[in-house]
mmCIF file of C-alpha atoms in Angstrom:
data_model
loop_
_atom_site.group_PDB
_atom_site.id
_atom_site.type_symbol
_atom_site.label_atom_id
_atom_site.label_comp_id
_atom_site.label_asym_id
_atom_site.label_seq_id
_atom_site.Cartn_x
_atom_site.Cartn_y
_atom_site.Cartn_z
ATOM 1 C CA UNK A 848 142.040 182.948 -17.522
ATOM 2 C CA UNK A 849 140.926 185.941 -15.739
ATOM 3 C CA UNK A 850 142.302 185.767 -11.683
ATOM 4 C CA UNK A 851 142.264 188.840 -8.836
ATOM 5 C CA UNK A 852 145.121 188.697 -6.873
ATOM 6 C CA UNK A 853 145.057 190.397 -3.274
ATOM 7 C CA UNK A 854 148.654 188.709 -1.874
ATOM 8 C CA UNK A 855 148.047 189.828 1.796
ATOM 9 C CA UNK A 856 145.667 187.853 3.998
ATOM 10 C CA UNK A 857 145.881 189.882 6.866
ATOM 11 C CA UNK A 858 146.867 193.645 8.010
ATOM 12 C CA UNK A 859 147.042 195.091 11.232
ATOM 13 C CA UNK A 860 148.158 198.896 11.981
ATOM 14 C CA UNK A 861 147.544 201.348 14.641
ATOM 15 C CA UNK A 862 144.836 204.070 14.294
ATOM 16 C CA UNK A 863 146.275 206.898 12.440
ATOM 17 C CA UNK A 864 147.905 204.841 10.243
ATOM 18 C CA UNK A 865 147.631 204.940 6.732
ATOM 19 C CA UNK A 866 147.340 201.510 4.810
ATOM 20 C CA UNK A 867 147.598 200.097 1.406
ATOM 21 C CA UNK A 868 145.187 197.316 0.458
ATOM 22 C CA UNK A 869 146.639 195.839 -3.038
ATOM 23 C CA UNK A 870 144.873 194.497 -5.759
ATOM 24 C CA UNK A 871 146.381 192.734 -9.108
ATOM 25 C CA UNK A 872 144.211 191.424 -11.879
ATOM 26 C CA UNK A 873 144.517 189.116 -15.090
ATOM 27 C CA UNK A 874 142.226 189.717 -18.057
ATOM 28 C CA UNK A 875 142.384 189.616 -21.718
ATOM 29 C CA UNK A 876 139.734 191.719 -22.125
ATOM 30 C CA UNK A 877 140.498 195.322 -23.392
ATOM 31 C CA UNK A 878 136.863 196.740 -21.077
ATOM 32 C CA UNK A 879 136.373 195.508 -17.978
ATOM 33 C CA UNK A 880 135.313 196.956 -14.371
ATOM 34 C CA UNK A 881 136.937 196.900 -11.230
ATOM 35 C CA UNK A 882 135.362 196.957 -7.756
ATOM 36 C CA UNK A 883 136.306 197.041 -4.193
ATOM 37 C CA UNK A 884 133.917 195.812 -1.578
ATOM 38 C CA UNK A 885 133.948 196.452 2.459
ATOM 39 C CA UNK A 886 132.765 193.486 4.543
ATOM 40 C CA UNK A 887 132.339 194.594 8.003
ATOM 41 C CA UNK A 888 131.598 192.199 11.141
ATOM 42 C CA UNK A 889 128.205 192.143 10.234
ATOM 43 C CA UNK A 890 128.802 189.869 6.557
ATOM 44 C CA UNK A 891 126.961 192.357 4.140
ATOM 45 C CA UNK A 892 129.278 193.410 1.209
ATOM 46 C CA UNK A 893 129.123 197.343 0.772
ATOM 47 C CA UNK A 894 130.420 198.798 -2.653
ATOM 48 C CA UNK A 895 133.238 201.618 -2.648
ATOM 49 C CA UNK A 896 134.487 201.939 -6.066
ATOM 50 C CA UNK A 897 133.515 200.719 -9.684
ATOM 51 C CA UNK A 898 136.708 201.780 -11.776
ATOM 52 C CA UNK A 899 135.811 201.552 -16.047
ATOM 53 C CA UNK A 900 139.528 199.892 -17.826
ATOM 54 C CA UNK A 901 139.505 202.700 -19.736
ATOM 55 C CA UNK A 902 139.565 205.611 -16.931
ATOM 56 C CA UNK A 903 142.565 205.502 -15.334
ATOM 57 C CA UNK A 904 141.987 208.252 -13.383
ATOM 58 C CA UNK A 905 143.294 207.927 -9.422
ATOM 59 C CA UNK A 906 139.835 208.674 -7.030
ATOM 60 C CA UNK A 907 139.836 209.960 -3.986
ATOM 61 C CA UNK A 908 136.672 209.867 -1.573
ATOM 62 C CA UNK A 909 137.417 210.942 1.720
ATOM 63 C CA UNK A 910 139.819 208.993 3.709
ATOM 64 C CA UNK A 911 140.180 205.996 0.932
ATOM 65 C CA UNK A 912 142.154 206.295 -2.696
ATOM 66 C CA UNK A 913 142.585 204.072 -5.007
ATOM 67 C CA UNK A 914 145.442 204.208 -7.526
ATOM 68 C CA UNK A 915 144.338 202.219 -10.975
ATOM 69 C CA UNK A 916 147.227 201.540 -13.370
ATOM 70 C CA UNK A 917 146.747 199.222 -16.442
ATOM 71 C CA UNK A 918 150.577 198.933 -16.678
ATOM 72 C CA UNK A 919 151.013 196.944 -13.987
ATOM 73 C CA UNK A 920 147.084 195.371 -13.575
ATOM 74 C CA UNK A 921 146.920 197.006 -9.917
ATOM 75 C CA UNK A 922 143.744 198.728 -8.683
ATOM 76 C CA UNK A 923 145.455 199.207 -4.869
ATOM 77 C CA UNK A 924 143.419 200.929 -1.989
ATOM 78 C CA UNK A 925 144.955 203.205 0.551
ATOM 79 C CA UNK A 926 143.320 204.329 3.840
ATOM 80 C CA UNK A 927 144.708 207.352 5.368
ATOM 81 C CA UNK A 928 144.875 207.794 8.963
ATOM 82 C CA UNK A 929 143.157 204.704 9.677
ATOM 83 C CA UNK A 930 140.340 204.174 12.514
ATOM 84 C CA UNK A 931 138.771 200.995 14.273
ATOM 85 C CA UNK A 932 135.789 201.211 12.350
ATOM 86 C CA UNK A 933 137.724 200.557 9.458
ATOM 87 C CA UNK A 934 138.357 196.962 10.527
ATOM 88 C CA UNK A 935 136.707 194.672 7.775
ATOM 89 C CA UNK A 936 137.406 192.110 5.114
ATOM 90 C CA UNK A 937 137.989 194.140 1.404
ATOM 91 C CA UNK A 938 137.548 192.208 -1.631
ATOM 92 C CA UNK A 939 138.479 193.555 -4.769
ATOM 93 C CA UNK A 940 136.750 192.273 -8.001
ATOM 94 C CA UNK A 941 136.852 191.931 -11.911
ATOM 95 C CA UNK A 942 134.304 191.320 -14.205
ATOM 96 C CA UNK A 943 134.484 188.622 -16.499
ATOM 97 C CA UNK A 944 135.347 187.992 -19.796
ATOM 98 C CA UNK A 945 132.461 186.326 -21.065
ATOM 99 C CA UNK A 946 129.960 188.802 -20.832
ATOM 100 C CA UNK A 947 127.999 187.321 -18.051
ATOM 101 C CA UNK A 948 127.761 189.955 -15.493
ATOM 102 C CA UNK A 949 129.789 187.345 -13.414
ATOM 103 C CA UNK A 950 132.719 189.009 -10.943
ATOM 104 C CA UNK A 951 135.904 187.402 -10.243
ATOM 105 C CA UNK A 952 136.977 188.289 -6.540
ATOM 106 C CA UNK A 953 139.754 187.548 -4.733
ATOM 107 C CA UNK A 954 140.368 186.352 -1.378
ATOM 108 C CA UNK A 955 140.072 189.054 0.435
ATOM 109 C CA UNK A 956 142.224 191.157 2.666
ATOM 110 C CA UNK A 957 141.412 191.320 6.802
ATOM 111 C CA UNK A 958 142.322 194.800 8.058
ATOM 112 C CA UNK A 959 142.644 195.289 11.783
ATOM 113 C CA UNK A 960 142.236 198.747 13.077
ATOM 114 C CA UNK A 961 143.998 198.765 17.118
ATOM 115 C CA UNK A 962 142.944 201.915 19.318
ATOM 116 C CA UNK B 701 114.042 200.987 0.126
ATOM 117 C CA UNK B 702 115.199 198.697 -2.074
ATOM 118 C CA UNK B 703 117.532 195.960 -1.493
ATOM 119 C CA UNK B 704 118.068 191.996 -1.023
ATOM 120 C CA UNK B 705 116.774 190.373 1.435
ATOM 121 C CA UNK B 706 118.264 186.950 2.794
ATOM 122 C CA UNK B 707 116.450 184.740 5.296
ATOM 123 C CA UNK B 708 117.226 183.244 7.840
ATOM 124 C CA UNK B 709 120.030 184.983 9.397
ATOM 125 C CA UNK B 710 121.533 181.959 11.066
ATOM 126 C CA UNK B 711 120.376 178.200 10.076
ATOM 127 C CA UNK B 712 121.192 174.969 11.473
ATOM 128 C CA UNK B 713 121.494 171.574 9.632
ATOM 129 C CA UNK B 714 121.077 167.850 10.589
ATOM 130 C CA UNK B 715 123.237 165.428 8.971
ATOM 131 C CA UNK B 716 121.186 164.255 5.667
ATOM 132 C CA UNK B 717 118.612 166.788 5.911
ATOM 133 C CA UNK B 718 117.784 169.482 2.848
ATOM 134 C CA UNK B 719 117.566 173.249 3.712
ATOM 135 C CA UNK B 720 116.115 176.140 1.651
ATOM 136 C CA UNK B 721 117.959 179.411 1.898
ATOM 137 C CA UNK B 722 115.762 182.476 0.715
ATOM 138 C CA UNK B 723 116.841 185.403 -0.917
ATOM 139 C CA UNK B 724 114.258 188.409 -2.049
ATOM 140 C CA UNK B 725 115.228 191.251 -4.230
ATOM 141 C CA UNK B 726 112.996 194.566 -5.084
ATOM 142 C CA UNK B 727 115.377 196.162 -6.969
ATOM 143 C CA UNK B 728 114.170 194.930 -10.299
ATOM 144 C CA UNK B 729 117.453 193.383 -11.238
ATOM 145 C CA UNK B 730 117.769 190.529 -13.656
ATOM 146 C CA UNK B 731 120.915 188.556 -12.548
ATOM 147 C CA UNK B 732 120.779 187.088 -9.146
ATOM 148 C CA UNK B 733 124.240 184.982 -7.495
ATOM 149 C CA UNK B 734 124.953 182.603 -4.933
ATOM 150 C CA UNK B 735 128.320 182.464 -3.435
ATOM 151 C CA UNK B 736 129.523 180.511 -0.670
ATOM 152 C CA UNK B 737 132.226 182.187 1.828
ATOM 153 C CA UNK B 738 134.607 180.201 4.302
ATOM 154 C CA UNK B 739 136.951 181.390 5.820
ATOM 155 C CA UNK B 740 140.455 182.526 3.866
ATOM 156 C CA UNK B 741 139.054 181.158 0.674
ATOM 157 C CA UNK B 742 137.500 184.406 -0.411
ATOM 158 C CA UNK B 743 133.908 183.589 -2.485
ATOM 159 C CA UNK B 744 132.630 180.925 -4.044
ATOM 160 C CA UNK B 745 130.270 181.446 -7.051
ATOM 161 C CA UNK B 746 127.483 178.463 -6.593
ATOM 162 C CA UNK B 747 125.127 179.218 -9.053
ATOM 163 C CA UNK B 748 123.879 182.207 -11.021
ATOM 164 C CA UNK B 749 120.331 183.224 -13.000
ATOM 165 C CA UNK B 750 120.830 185.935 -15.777
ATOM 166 C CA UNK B 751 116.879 185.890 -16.567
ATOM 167 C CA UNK B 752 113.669 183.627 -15.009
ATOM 168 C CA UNK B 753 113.419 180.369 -15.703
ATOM 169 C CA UNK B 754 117.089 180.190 -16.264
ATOM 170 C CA UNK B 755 120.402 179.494 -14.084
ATOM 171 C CA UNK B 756 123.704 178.123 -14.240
ATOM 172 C CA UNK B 757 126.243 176.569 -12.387
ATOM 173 C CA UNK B 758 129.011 178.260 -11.058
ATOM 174 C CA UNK B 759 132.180 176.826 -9.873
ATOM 175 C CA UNK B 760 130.740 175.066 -6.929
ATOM 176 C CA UNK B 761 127.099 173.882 -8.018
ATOM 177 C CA UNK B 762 127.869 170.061 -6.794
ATOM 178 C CA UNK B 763 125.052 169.855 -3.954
ATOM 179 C CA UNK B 764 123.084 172.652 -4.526
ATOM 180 C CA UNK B 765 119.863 173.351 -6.444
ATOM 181 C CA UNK B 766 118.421 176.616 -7.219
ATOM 182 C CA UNK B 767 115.168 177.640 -9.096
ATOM 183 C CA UNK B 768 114.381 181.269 -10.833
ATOM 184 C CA UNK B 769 110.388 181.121 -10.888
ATOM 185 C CA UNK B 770 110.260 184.468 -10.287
ATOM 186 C CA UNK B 771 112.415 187.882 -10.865
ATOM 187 C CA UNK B 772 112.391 188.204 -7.501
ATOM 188 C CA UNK B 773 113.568 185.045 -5.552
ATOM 189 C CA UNK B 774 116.225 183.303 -6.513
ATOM 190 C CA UNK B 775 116.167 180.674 -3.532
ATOM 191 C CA UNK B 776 119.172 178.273 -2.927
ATOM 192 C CA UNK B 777 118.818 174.612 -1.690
ATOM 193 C CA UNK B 778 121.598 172.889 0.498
ATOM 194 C CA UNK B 779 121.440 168.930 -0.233
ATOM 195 C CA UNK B 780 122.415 166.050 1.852
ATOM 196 C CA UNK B 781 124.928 165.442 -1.179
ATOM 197 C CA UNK B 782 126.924 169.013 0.128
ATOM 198 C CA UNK B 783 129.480 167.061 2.875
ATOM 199 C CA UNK B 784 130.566 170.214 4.002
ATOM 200 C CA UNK B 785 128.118 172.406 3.875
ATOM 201 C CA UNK B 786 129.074 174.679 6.948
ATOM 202 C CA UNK B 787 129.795 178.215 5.470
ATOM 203 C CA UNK B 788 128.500 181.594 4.975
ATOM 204 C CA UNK B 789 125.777 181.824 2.195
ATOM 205 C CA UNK B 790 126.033 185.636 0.600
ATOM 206 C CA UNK B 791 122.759 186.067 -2.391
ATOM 207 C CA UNK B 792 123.259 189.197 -4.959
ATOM 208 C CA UNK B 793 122.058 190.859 -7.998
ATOM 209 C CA UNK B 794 122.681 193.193 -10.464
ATOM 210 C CA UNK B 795 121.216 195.154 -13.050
ATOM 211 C CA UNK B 796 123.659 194.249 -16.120
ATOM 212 C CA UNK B 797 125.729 191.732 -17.614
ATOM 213 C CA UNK B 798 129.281 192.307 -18.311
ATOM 214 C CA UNK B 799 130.168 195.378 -19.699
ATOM 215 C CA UNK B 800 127.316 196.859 -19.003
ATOM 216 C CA UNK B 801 127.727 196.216 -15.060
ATOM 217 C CA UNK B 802 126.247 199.251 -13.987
ATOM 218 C CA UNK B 803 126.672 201.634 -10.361
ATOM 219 C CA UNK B 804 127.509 199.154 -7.890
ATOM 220 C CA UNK B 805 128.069 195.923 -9.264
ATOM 221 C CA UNK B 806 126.644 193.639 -7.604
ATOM 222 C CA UNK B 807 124.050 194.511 -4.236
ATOM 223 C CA UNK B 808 124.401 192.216 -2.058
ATOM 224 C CA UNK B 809 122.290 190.729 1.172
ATOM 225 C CA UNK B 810 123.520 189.894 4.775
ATOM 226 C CA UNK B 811 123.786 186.238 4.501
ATOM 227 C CA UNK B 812 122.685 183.407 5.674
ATOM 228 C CA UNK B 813 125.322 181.744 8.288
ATOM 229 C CA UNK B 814 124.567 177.577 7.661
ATOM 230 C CA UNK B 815 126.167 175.074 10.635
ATOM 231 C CA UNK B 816 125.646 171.412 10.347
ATOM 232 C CA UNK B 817 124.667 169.915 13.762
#
């Protein structure tokens, strides 16, 4: 059964900080898409990534990176030198097996940004 | 500009009473989603429509009714059946269907924040 796995509930750090959000998946599919979503105070979901299973390229946009490696079925997100407005919930997501366009997300990760 | 568009922002419930949460897309996607959020459980797929005139449940349907009429609304009904139906109520949609999931995934809307009173 296909599962996203993001292990830490909550994060706090100090502006400046850099910060690792991580992400493990289960899938037995050999294509399949990865995603990671901001939710900020406000409730909309905004997109920042859509990772292919066969690019494993690393991306960098900015202040965020994401590190993709099928090895280990981690798709983590790092922040560098954090700021408040960075505070959110980020979900990351898989698509699912059966073709349906569905997305498996997992429970989400609150980061907390402190001046 | 396109997007989703949920309504109303914030809604409040009696006990046994029906509500109708809308959600409006103009992005000419096919799929649309309901998902439920509360809090520290991550979301909740309720229901999902890959096409008009066609839906199915997701892994929460149980008190909840949806219709696909048109490509545009996919509108999601809170029953007296749902016990607990306090949560936030987050509509999507996307363009493709599995691997062919294109650009963003899903868009989403702002959600609809349901309290029973």
């Amino acid at each position: 059964a296909q599962k996203v796995t993001q292990a830490q509930t909550e994060i706090s750090v100090v502006e400046k900080e850099d910060v690792t959000l991580d992400c493990v998946y289960e899938t037995r599919d050999t294509t399949y898409y990865l995603f990671w979503y901001k939710q900020p105070p406000s409730g909309e979901l905004v997109f920042l990534i859509r990772r292919n299973s066969f690019d494993e390229q690393n991306e960098i946009s900015g202040r965020y990176s994401w590190n993709f490696q099928k090895s280990t079925s981690s798709f983590n997100f790092t922040i560098t030198a954090s700021q408040v407005v960075d505070s959110a919930v980020y979900f990351c997501a898989l698509s699912e097996e059966s073709n349906t366009g569905k997305l498996i997300f997992g429970q989400g990760t609150t980061l907390q940004v402190k001046p | 500009d396109g997007g989703i568009t949920q309504s109303p922002k914030y809604l409040f419930r009696k006990e046994g009473q029906n509500v109708t949460l809308s959600c409006e897309q103009n992005l000419n996607h096919d799929a649309m989603y309901w998902y439920r959020q509360d809090p520290g459980q991550g979301l909740r797929l309720i229901y999902y429509s890959q096409i008009v005139n066609d839906f199915q449940k997701g892994d929460i349907a149980e008190g909840y009714s949806v219709s696909r009429e048109k490509k545009e609304s996919f509108p999601l009904t809170v029953t007296s059946a749902q016990k607990n139906p306090t949560a936030f109520y987050l509509c999507a949609s996307s363009s493709g269907q599995g691997i062919n999931l294109e650009g963003h995934g899903y868009t989403f809307g702002s959600g609809t924040r349901l309290t029973v009173v």
